[in-house]
PDB file of C-alpha atoms in Angstrom:
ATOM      1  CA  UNK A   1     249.581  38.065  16.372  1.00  0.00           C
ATOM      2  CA  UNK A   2     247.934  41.385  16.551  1.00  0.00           C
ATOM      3  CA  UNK A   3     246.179  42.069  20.198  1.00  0.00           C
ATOM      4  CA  UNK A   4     244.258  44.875  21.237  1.00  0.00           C
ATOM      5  CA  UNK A   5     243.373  45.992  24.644  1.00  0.00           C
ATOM      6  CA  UNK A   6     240.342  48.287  24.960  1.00  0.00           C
ATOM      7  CA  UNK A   7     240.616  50.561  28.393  1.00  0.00           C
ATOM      8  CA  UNK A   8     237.853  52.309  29.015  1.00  0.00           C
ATOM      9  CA  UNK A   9     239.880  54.258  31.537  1.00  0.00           C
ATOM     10  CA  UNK A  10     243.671  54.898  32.394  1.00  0.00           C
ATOM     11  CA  UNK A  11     244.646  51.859  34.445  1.00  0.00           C
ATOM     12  CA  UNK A  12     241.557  49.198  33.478  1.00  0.00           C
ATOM     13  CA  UNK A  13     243.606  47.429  30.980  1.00  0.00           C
ATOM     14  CA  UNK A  14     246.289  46.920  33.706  1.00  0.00           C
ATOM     15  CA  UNK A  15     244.343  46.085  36.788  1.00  0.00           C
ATOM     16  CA  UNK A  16     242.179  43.303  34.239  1.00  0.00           C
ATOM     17  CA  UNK A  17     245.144  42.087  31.472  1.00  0.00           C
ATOM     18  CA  UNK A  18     248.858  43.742  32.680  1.00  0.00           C
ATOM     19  CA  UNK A  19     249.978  39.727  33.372  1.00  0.00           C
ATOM     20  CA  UNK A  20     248.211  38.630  29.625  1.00  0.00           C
ATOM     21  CA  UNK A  21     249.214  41.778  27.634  1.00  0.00           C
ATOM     22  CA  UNK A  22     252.684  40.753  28.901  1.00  0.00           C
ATOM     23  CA  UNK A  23     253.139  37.361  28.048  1.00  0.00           C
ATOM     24  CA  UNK A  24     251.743  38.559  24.845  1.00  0.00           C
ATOM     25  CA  UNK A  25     254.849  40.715  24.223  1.00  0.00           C
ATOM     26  CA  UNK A  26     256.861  37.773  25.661  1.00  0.00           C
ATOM     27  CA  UNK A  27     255.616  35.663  22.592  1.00  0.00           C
ATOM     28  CA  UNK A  28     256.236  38.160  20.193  1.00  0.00           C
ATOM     29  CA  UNK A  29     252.721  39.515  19.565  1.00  0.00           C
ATOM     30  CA  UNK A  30     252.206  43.110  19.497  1.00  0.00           C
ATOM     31  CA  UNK A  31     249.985  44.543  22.160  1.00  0.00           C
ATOM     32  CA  UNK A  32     247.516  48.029  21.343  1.00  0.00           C
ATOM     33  CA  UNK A  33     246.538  49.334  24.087  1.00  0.00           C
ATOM     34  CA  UNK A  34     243.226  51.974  23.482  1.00  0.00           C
ATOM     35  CA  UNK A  35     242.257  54.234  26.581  1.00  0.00           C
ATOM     36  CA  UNK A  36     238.677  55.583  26.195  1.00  0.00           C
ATOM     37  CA  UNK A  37     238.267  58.441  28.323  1.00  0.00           C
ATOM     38  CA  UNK A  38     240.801  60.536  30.028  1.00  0.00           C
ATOM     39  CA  UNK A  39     239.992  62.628  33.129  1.00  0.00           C
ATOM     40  CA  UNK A  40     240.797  66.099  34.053  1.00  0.00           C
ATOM     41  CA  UNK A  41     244.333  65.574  34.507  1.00  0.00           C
ATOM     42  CA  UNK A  42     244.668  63.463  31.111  1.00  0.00           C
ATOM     43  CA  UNK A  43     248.134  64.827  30.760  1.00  0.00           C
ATOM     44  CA  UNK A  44     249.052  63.514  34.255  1.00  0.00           C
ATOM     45  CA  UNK A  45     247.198  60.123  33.546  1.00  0.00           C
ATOM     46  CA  UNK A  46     248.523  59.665  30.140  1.00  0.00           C
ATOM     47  CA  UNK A  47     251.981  60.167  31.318  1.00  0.00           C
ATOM     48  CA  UNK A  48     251.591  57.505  33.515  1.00  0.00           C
ATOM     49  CA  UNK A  49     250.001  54.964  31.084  1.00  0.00           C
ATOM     50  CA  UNK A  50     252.654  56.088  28.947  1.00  0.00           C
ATOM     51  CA  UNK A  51     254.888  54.175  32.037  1.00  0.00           C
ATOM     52  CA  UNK A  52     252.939  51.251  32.436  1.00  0.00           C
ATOM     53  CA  UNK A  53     252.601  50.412  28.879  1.00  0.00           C
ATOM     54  CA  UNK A  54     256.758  50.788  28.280  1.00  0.00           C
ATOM     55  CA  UNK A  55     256.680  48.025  31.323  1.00  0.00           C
ATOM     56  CA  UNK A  56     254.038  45.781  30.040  1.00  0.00           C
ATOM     57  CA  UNK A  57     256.060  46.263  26.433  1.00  0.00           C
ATOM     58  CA  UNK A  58     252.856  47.479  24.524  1.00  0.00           C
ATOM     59  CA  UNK A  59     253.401  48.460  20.900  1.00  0.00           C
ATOM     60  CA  UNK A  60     251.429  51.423  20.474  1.00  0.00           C
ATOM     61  CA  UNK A  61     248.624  53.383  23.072  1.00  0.00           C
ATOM     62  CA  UNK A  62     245.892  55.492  21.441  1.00  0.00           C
ATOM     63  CA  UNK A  63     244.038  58.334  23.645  1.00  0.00           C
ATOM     64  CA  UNK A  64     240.394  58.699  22.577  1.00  0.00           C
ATOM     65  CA  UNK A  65     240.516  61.868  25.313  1.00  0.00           C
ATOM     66  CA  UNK A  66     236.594  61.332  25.576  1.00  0.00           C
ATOM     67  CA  UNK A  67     235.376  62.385  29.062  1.00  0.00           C
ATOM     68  CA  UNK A  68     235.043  59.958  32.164  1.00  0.00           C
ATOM     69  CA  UNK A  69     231.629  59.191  32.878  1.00  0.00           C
ATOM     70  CA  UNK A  70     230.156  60.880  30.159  1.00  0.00           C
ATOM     71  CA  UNK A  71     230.177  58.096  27.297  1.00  0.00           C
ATOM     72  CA  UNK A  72     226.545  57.323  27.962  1.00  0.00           C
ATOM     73  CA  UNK A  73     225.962  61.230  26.715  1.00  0.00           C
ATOM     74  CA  UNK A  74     227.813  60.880  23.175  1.00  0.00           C
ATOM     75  CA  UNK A  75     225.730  60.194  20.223  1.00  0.00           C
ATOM     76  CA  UNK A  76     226.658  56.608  19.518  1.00  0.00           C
ATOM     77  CA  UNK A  77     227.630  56.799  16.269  1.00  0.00           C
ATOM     78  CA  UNK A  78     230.493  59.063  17.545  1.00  0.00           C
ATOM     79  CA  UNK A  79     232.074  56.786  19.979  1.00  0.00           C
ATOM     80  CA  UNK A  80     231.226  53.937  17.484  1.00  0.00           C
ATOM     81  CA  UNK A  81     232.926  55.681  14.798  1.00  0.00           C
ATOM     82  CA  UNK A  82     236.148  56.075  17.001  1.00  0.00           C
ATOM     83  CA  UNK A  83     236.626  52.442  18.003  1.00  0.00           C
ATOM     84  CA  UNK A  84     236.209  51.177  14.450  1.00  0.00           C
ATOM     85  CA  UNK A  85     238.722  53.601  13.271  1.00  0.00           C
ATOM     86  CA  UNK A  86     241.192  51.667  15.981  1.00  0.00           C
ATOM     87  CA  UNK A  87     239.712  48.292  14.836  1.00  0.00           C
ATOM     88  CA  UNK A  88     240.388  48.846  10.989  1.00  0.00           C
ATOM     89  CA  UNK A  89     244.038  50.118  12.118  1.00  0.00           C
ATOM     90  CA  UNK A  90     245.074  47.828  14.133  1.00  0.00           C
ATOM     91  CA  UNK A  91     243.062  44.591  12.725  1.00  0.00           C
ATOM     92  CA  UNK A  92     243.495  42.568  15.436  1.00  0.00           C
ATOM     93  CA  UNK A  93     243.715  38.501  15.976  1.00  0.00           C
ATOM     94  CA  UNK A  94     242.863  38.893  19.488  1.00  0.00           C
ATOM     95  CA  UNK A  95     240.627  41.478  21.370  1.00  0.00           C
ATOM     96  CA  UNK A  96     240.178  42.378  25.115  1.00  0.00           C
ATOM     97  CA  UNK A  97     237.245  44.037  26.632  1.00  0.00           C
ATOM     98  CA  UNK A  98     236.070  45.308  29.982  1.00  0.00           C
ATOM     99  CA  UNK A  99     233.030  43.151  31.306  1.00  0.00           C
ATOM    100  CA  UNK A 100     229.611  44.162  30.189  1.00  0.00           C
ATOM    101  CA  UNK A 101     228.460  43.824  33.776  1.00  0.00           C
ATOM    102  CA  UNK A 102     230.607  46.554  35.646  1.00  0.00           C
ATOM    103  CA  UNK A 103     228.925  49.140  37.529  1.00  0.00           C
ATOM    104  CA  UNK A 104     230.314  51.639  35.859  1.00  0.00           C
ATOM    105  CA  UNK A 105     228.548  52.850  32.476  1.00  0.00           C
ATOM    106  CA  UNK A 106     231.585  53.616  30.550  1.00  0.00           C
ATOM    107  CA  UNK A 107     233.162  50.464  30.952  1.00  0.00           C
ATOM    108  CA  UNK A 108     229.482  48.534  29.183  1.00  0.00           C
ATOM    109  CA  UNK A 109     229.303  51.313  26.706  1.00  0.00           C
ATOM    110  CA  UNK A 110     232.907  50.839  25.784  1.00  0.00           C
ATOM    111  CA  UNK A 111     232.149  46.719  25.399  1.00  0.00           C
ATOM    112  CA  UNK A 112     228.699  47.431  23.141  1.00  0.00           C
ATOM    113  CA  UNK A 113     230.758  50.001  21.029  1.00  0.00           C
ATOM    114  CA  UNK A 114     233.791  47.717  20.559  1.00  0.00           C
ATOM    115  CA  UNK A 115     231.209  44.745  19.579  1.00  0.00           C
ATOM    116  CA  UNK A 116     229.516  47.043  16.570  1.00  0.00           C
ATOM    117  CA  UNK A 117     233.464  47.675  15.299  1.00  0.00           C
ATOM    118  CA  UNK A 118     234.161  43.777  15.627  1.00  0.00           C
ATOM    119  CA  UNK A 119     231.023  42.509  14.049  1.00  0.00           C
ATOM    120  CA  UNK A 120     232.260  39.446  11.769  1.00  0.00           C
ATOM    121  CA  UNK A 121     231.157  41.612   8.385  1.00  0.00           C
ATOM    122  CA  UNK A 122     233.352  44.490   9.277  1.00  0.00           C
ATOM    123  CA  UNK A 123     236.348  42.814  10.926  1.00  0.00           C
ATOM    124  CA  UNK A 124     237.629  40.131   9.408  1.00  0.00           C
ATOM    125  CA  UNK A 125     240.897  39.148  11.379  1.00  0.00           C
ATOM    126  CA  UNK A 126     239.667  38.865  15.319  1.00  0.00           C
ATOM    127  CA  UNK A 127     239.117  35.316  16.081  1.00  0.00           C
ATOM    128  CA  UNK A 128     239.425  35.608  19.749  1.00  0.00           C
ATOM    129  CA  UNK A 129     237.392  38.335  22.079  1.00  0.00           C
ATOM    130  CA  UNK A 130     237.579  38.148  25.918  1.00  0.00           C
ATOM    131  CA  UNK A 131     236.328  40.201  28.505  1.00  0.00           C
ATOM    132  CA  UNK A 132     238.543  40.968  31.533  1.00  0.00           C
ATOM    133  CA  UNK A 133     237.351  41.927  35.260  1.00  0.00           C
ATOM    134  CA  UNK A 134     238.394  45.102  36.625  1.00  0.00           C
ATOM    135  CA  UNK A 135     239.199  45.720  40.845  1.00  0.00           C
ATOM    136  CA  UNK A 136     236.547  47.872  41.953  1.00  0.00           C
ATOM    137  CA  UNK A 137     234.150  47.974  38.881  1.00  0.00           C
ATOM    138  CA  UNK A 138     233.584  44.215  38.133  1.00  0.00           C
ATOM    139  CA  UNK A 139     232.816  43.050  41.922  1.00  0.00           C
ATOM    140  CA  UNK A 140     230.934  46.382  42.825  1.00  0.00           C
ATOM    141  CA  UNK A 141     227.531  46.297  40.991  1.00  0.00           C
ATOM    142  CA  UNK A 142     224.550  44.615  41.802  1.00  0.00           C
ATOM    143  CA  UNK A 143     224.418  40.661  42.788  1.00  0.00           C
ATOM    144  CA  UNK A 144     221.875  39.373  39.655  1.00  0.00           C
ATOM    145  CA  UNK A 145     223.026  37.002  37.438  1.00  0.00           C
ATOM    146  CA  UNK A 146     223.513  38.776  34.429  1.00  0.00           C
ATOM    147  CA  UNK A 147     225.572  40.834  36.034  1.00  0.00           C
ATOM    148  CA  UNK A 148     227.902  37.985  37.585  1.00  0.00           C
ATOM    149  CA  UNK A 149     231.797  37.727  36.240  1.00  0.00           C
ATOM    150  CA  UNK A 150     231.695  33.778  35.291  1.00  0.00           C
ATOM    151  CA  UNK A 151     234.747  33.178  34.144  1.00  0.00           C
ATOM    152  CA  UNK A 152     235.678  30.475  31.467  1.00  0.00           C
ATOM    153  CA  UNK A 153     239.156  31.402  30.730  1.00  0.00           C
ATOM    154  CA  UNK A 154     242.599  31.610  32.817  1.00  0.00           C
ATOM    155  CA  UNK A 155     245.603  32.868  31.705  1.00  0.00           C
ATOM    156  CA  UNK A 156     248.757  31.699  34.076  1.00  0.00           C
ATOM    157  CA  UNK A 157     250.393  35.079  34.826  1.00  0.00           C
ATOM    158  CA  UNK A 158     253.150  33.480  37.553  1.00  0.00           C
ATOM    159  CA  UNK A 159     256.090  35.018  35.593  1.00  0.00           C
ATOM    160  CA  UNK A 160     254.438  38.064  34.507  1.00  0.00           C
ATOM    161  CA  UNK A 161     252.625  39.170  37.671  1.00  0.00           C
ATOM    162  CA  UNK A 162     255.627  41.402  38.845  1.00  0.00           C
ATOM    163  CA  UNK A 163     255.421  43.334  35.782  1.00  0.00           C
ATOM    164  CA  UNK A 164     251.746  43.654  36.572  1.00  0.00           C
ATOM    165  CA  UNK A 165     252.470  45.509  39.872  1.00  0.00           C
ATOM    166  CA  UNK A 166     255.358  47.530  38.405  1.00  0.00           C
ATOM    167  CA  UNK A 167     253.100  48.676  35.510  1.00  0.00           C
ATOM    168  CA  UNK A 168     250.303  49.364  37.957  1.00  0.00           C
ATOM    169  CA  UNK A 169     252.228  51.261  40.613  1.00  0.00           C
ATOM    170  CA  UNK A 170     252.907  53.473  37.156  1.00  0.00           C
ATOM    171  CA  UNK A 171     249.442  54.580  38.172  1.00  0.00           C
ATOM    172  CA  UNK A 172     250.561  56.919  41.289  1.00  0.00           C
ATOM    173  CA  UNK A 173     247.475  59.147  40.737  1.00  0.00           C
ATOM    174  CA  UNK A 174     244.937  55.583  40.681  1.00  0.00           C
ATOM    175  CA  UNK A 175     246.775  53.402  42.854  1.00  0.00           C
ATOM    176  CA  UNK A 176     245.238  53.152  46.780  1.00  0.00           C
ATOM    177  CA  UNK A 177     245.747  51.446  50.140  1.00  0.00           C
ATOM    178  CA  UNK A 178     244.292  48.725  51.054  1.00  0.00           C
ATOM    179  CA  UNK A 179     241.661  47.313  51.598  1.00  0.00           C
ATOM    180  CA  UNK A 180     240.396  49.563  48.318  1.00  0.00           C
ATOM    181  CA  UNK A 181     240.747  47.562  45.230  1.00  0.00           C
ATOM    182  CA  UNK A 182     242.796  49.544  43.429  1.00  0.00           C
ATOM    183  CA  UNK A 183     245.970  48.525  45.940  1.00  0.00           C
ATOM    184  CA  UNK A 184     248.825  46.416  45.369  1.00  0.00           C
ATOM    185  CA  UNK A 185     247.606  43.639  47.832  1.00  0.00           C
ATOM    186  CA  UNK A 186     243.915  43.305  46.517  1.00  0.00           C
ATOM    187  CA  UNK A 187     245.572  42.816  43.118  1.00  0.00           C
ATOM    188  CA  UNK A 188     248.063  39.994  44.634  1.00  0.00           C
ATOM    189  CA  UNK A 189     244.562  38.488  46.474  1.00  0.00           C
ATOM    190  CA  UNK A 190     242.333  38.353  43.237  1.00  0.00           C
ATOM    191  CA  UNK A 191     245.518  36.777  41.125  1.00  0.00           C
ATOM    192  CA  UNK A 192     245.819  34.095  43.724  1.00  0.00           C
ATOM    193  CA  UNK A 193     242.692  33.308  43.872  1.00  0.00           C
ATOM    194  CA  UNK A 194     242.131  32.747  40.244  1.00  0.00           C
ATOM    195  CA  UNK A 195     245.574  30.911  40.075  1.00  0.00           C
ATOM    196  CA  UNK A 196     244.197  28.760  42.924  1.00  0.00           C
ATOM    197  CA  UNK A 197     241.469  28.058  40.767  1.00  0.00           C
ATOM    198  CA  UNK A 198     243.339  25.904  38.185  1.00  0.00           C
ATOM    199  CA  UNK A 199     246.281  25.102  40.479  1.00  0.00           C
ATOM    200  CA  UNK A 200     249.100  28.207  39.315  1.00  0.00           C
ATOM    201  CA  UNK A 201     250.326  30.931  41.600  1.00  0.00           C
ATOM    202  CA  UNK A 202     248.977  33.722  39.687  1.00  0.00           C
ATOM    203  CA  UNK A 203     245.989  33.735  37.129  1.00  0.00           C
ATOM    204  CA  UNK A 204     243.941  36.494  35.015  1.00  0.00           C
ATOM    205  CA  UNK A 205     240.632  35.450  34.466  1.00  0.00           C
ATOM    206  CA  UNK A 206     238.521  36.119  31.260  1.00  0.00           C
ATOM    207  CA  UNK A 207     235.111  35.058  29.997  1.00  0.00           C
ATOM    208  CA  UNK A 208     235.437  34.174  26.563  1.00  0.00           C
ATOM    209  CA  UNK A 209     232.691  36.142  23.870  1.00  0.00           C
ATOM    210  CA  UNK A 210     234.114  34.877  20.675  1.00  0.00           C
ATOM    211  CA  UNK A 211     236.421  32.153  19.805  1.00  0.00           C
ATOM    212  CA  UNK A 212     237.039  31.282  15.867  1.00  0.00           C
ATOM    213  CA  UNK A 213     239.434  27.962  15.302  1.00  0.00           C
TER     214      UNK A 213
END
């Protein structure tokens, strides 16, 4: 199969699928991984992503080099235009997004975008699109309801959750201590605790937004 990983930053698509995007490879699929935005030091960041992806065994990683926290700015056709040019590439059986409800507005600009390019009449081959929850954007915005992760979807990441950790620590400009998120223990703590939920040591969670049998 044919998976692709949307990231609206350097790091999201390891902190909310490195365990999935793994087993992935493990099965023989081939991963894409597509970063959004790059910051100042893109050079730096993609260096390091560069890392993480050779870890997690990823295929191929495209660099849109649009600028952090600026998506909201770009006429929408532009960004639009981007991600379908990475859908119709890469026509993809499986798709991961970022969760529509994260605080921050590049990460629900990067889902509404990637929806347009996988709308049933233009892409034909994705019959399975999940959203993935990312450490300090998912759990940091506003407690409503429609802004709640509800998960309906675990992926058992026991065997791949060192690879997880390696690929993240890839991230030496992005990685923190803890308590922040972005450390190497709050990771462990939210993969238990979704592996607790269905009775595994380790677990990514996903809410599922399409699903074609």
């Amino acid at each position: 199969m044919r998976i692709l990983v949307f990231a609206p930053h350097n790091d999201d698509e390891v902190l909310g699928a490195g365990g999935t995007i793994k087993r992935h490879v493990r099965s023989g699929d081939t991963v894409t991984v597509c970063e959004i935005t790059s910051g100042p030091r893109y050079k730096l960041l993609q260096e390091e992503a560069s890392h993480a992806h050779k870890i997690l065994g990823v295929s191929e990683s495209v660099f849109l080099n649009f600028p952090v926290g600026k998506l909201r700015n770009l006429e929408q056709s532009e960004l639009n235009g981007k991600i379908a040019d990475v859908v119709s590439a890469v026509g993809p059986d499986v798709v991961y997004v970022p969760f529509i409800g994260d605080i921050h507005m590049d990460h629900r600009e990067t889902v509404e975008s990637a929806m347009v390019a996988l709308r049933p009449m233009h892409c034909k081959t994705a019959k399975e699109i999940y959203m993935y929850e990312t450490l300090s954007e998912t759990g940091w915005n506003l407690a409503q309801p429609d802004r709640a992760f509800i998960p309906n979807v675990w992926i058992d990441i026991t065997d791949t959750f060192e690879d997880k950790i390696r690929a993240m620590n890839c991230y030496e400009s992005q990685i923190c201590e803890y308590p922040h998120p972005r450390s190497a223990e709050s990771i462990e703590a939210l993969a238990k605790y979704r592996g607790a939920a269905v009775g595994v040591r380790y677990a990514e969670s996903f809410a599922l937004i399409r699903l074609v049998k």
